JSON list of C-alpha atoms in Angstrom, two decimals:
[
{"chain": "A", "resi": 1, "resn": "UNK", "atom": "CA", "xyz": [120.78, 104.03, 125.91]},
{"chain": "A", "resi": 2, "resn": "UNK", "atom": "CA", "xyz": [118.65, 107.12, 126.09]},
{"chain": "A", "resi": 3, "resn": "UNK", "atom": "CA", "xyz": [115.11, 105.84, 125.17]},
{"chain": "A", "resi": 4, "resn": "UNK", "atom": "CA", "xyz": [111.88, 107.46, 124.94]},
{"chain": "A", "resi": 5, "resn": "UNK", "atom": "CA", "xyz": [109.37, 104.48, 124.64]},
{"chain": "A", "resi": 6, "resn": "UNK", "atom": "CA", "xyz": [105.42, 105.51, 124.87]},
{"chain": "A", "resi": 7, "resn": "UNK", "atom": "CA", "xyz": [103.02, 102.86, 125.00]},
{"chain": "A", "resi": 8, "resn": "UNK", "atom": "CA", "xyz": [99.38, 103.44, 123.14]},
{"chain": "A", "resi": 9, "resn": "UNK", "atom": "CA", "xyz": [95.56, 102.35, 123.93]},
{"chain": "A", "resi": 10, "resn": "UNK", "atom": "CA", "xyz": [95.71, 99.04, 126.15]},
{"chain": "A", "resi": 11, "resn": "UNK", "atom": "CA", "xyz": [97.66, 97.63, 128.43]},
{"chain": "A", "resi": 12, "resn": "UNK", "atom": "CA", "xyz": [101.50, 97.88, 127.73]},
{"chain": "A", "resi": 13, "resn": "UNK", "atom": "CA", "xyz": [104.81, 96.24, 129.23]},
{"chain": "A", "resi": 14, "resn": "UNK", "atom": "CA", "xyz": [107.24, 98.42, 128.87]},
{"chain": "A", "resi": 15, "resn": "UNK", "atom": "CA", "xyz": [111.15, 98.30, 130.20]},
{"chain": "A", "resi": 16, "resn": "UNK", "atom": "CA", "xyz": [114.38, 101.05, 129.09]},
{"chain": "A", "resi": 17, "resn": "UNK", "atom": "CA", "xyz": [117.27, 98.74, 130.49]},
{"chain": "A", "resi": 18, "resn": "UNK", "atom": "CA", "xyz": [120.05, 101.05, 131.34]},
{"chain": "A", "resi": 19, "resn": "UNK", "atom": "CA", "xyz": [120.21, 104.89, 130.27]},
{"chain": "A", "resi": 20, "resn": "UNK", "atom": "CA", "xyz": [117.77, 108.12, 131.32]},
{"chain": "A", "resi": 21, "resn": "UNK", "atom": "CA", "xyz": [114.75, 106.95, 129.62]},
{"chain": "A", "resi": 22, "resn": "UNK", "atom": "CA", "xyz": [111.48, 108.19, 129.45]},
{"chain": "A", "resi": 23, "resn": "UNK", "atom": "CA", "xyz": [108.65, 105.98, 129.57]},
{"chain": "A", "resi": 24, "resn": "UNK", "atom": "CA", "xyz": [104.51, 107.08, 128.93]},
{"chain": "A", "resi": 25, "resn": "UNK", "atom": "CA", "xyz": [102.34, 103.91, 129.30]},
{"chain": "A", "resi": 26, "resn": "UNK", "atom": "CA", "xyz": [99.70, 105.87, 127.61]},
{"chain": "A", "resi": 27, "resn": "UNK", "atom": "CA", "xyz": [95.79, 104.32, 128.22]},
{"chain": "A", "resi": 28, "resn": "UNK", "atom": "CA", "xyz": [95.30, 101.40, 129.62]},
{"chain": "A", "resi": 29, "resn": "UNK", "atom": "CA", "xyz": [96.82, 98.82, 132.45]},
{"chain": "A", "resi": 30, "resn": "UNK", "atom": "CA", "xyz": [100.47, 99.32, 131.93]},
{"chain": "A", "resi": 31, "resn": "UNK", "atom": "CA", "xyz": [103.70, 97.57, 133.65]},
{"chain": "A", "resi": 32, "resn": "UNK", "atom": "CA", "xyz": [106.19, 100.21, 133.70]},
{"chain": "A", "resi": 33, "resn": "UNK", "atom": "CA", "xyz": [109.82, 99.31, 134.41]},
{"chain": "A", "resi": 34, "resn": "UNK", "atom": "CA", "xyz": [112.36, 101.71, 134.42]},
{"chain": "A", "resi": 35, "resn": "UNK", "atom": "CA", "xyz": [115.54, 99.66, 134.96]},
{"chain": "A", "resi": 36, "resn": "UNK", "atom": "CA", "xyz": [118.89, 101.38, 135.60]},
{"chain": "A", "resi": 37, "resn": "UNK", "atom": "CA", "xyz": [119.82, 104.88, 135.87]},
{"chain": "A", "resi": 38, "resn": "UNK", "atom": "CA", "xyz": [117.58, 107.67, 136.58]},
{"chain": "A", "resi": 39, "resn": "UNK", "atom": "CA", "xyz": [114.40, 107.73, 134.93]},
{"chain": "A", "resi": 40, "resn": "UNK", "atom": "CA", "xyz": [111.24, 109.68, 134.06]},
{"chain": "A", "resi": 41, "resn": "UNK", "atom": "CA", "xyz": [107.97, 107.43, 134.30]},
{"chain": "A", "resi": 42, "resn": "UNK", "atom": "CA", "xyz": [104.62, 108.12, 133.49]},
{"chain": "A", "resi": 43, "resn": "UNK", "atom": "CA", "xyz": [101.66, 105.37, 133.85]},
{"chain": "A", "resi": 44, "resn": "UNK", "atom": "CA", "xyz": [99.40, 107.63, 132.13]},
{"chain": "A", "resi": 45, "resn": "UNK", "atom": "CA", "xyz": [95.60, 106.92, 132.01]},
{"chain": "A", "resi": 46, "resn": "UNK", "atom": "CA", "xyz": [94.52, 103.40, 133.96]},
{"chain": "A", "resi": 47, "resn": "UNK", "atom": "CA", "xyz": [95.09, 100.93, 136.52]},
{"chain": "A", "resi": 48, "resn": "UNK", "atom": "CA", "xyz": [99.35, 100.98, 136.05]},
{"chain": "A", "resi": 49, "resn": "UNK", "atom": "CA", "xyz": [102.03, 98.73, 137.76]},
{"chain": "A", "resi": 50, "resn": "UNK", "atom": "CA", "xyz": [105.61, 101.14, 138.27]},
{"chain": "A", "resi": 51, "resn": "UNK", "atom": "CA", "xyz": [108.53, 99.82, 139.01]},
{"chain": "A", "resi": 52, "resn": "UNK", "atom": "CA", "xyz": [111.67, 102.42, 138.96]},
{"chain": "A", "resi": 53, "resn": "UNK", "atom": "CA", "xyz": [114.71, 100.26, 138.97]},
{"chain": "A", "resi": 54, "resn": "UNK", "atom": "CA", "xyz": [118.23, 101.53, 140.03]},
{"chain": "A", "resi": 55, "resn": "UNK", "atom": "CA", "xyz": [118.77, 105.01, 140.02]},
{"chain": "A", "resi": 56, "resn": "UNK", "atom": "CA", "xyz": [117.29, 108.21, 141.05]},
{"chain": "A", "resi": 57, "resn": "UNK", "atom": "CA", "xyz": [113.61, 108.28, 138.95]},
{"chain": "A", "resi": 58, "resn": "UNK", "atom": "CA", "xyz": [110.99, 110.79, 139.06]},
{"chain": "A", "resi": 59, "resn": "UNK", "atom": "CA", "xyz": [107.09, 108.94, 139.07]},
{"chain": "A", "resi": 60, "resn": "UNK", "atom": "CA", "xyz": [103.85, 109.69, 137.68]},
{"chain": "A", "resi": 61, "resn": "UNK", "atom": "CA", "xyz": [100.92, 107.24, 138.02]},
{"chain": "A", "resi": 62, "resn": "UNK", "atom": "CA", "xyz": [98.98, 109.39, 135.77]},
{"chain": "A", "resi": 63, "resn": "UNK", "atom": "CA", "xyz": [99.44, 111.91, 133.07]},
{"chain": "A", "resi": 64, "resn": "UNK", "atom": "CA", "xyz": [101.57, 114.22, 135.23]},
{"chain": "A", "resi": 65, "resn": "UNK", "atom": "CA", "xyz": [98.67, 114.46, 137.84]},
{"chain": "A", "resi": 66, "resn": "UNK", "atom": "CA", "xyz": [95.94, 112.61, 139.06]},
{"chain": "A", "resi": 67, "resn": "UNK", "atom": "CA", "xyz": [94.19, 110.24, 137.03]},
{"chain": "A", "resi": 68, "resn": "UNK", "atom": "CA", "xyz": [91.65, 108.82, 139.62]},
{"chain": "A", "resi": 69, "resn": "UNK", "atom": "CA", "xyz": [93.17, 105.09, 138.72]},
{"chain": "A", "resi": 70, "resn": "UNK", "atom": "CA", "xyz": [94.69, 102.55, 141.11]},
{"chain": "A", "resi": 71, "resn": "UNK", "atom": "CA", "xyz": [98.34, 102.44, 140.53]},
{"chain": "A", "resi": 72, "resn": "UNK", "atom": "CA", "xyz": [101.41, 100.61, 142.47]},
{"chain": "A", "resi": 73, "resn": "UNK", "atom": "CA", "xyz": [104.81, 102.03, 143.26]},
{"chain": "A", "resi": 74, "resn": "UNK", "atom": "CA", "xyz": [107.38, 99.29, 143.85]},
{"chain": "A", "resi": 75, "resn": "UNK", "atom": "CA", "xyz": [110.48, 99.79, 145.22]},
{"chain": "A", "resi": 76, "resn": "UNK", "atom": "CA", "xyz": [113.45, 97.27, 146.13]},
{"chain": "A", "resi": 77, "resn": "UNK", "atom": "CA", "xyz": [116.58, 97.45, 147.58]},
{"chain": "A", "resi": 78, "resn": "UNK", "atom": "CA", "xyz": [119.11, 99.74, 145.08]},
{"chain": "A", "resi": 79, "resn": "UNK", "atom": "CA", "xyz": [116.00, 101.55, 143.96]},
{"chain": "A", "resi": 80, "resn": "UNK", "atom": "CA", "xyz": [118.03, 104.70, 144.43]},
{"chain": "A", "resi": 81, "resn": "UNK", "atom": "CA", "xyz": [116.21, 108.42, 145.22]},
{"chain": "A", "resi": 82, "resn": "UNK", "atom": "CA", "xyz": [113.11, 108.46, 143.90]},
{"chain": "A", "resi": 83, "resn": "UNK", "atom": "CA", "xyz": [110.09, 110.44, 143.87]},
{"chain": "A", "resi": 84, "resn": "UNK", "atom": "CA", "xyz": [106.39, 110.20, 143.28]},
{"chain": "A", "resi": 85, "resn": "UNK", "atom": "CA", "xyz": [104.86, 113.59, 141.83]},
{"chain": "A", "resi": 86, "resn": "UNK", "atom": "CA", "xyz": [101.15, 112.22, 142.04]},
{"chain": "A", "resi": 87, "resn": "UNK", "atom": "CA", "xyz": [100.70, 109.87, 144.88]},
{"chain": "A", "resi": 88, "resn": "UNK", "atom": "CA", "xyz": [96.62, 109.52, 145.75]},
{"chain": "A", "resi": 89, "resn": "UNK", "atom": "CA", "xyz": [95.96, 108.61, 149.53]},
{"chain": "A", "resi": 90, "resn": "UNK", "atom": "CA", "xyz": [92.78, 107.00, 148.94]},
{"chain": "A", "resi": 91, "resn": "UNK", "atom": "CA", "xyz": [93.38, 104.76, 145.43]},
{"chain": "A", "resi": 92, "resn": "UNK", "atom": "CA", "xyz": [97.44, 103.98, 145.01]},
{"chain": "A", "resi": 93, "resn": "UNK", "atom": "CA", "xyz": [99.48, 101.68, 146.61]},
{"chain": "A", "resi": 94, "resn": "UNK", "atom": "CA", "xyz": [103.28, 101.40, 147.17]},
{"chain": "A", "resi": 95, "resn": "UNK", "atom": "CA", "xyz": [104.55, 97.91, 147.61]},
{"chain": "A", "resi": 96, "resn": "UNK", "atom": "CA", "xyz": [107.60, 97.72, 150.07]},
{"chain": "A", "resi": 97, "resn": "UNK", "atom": "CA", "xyz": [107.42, 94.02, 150.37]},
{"chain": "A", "resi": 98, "resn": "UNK", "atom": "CA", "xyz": [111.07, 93.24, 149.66]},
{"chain": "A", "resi": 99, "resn": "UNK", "atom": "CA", "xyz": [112.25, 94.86, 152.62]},
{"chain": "A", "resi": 100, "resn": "UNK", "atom": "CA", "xyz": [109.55, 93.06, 154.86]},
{"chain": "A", "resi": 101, "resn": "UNK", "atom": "CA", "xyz": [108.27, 96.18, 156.45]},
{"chain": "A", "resi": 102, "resn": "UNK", "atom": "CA", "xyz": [104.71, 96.46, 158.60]},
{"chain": "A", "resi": 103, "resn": "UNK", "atom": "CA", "xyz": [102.80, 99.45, 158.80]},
{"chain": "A", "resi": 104, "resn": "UNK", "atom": "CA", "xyz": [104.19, 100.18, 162.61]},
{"chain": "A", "resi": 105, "resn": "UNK", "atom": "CA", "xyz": [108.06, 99.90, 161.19]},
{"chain": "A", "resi": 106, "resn": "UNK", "atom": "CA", "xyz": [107.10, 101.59, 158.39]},
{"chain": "A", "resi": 107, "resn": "UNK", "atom": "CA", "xyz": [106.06, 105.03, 160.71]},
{"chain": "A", "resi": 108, "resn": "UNK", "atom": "CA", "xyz": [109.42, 104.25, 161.96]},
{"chain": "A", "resi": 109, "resn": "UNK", "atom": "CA", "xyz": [111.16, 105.32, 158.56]},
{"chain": "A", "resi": 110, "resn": "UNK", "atom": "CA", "xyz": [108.79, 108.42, 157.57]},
{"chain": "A", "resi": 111, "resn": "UNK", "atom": "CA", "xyz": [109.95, 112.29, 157.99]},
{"chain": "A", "resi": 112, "resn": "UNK", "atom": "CA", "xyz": [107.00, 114.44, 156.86]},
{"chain": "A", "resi": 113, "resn": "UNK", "atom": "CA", "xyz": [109.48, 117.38, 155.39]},
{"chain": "A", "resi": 114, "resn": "UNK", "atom": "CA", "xyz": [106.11, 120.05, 154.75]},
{"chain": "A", "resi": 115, "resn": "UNK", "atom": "CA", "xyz": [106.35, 119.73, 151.07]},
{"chain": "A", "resi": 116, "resn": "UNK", "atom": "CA", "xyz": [106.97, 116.16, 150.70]},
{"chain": "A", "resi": 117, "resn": "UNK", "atom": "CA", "xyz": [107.03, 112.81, 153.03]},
{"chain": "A", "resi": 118, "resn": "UNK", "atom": "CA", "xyz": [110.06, 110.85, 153.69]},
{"chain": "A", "resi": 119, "resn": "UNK", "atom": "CA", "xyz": [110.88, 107.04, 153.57]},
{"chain": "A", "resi": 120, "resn": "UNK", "atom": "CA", "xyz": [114.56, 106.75, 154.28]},
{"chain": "A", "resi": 121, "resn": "UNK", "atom": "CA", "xyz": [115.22, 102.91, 154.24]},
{"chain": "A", "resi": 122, "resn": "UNK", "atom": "CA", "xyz": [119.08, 102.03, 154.35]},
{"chain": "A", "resi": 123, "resn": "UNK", "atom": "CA", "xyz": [120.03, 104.00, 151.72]},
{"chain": "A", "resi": 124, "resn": "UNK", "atom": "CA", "xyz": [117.17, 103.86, 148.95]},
{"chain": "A", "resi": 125, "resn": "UNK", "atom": "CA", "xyz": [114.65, 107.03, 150.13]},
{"chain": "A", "resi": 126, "resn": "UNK", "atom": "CA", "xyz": [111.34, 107.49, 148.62]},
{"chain": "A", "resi": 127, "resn": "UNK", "atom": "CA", "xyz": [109.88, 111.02, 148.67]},
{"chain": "A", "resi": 128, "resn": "UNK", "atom": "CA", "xyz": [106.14, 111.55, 147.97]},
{"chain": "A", "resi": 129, "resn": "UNK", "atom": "CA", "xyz": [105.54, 115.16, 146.50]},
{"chain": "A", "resi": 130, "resn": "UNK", "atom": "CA", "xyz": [101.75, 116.41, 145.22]},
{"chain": "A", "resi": 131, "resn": "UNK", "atom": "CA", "xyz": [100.05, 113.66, 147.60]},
{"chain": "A", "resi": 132, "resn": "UNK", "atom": "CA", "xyz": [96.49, 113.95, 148.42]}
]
């Protein structure tokens, strides 16, 4: 269903299946899975692991902005549209690995769009918004 699951002080594992869920890891090193259908996912303060699942899911790695922690993106094939909101050049990481892509093919499969970058691969896309 419908879940709204928020994880508290240390590091969480949290998954919402199938339905729009929301999902807070709160503090700490949290794995965030959103699973099927589109999602709203925040990693909240720490080093978080995000993984969006099928279905069209808007990203945090921290709480809403920012948070100055490492976090990973990862996307796979069927991940649908989704978006990062909070995407830090110089600390997170996305992790394409399932579709085997180097960093020249990945230039390949970015559109810079002004407000927001681009990674159209087959048909999942992956917009970064708020990136710095």
């Amino acid at each position: 269903g419908n879940d709204k699951i928020r994880g508290e002080d240390g590091n969480d594992s949290l998954s919402g299946d199938a339905g729009r869920d929301y999902i807070h890891g709160g503090d700490g090193s949290d794995a965030i899975n959103g699973g099927a259908d589109a999602d709203k996912l925040v990693g909240g303060r720490g080093t978080d692991v995000i993984q969006g699942g099928a279905g069209d899911d808007h990203i945090w790695g921290g709480n809403w902005s920012g948070d100055n922690a490492s976090d990973t993106f990862v996307f796979a094939a069927g991940s649908g549209k989704d978006i990062i909101h909070d995407f830090e050049t110089d600390q997170d990481q996305i992790d394409l690995t399932s579709y085997g892509l180097d960093y020249d093919s990945l230039q390949n499969v970015m559109t810079d769009h002004g407000w927001a970058v681009e990674l159209r691969v087959g048909s999942v896309s992956l917009w970064l918004s708020g990136y710095r």
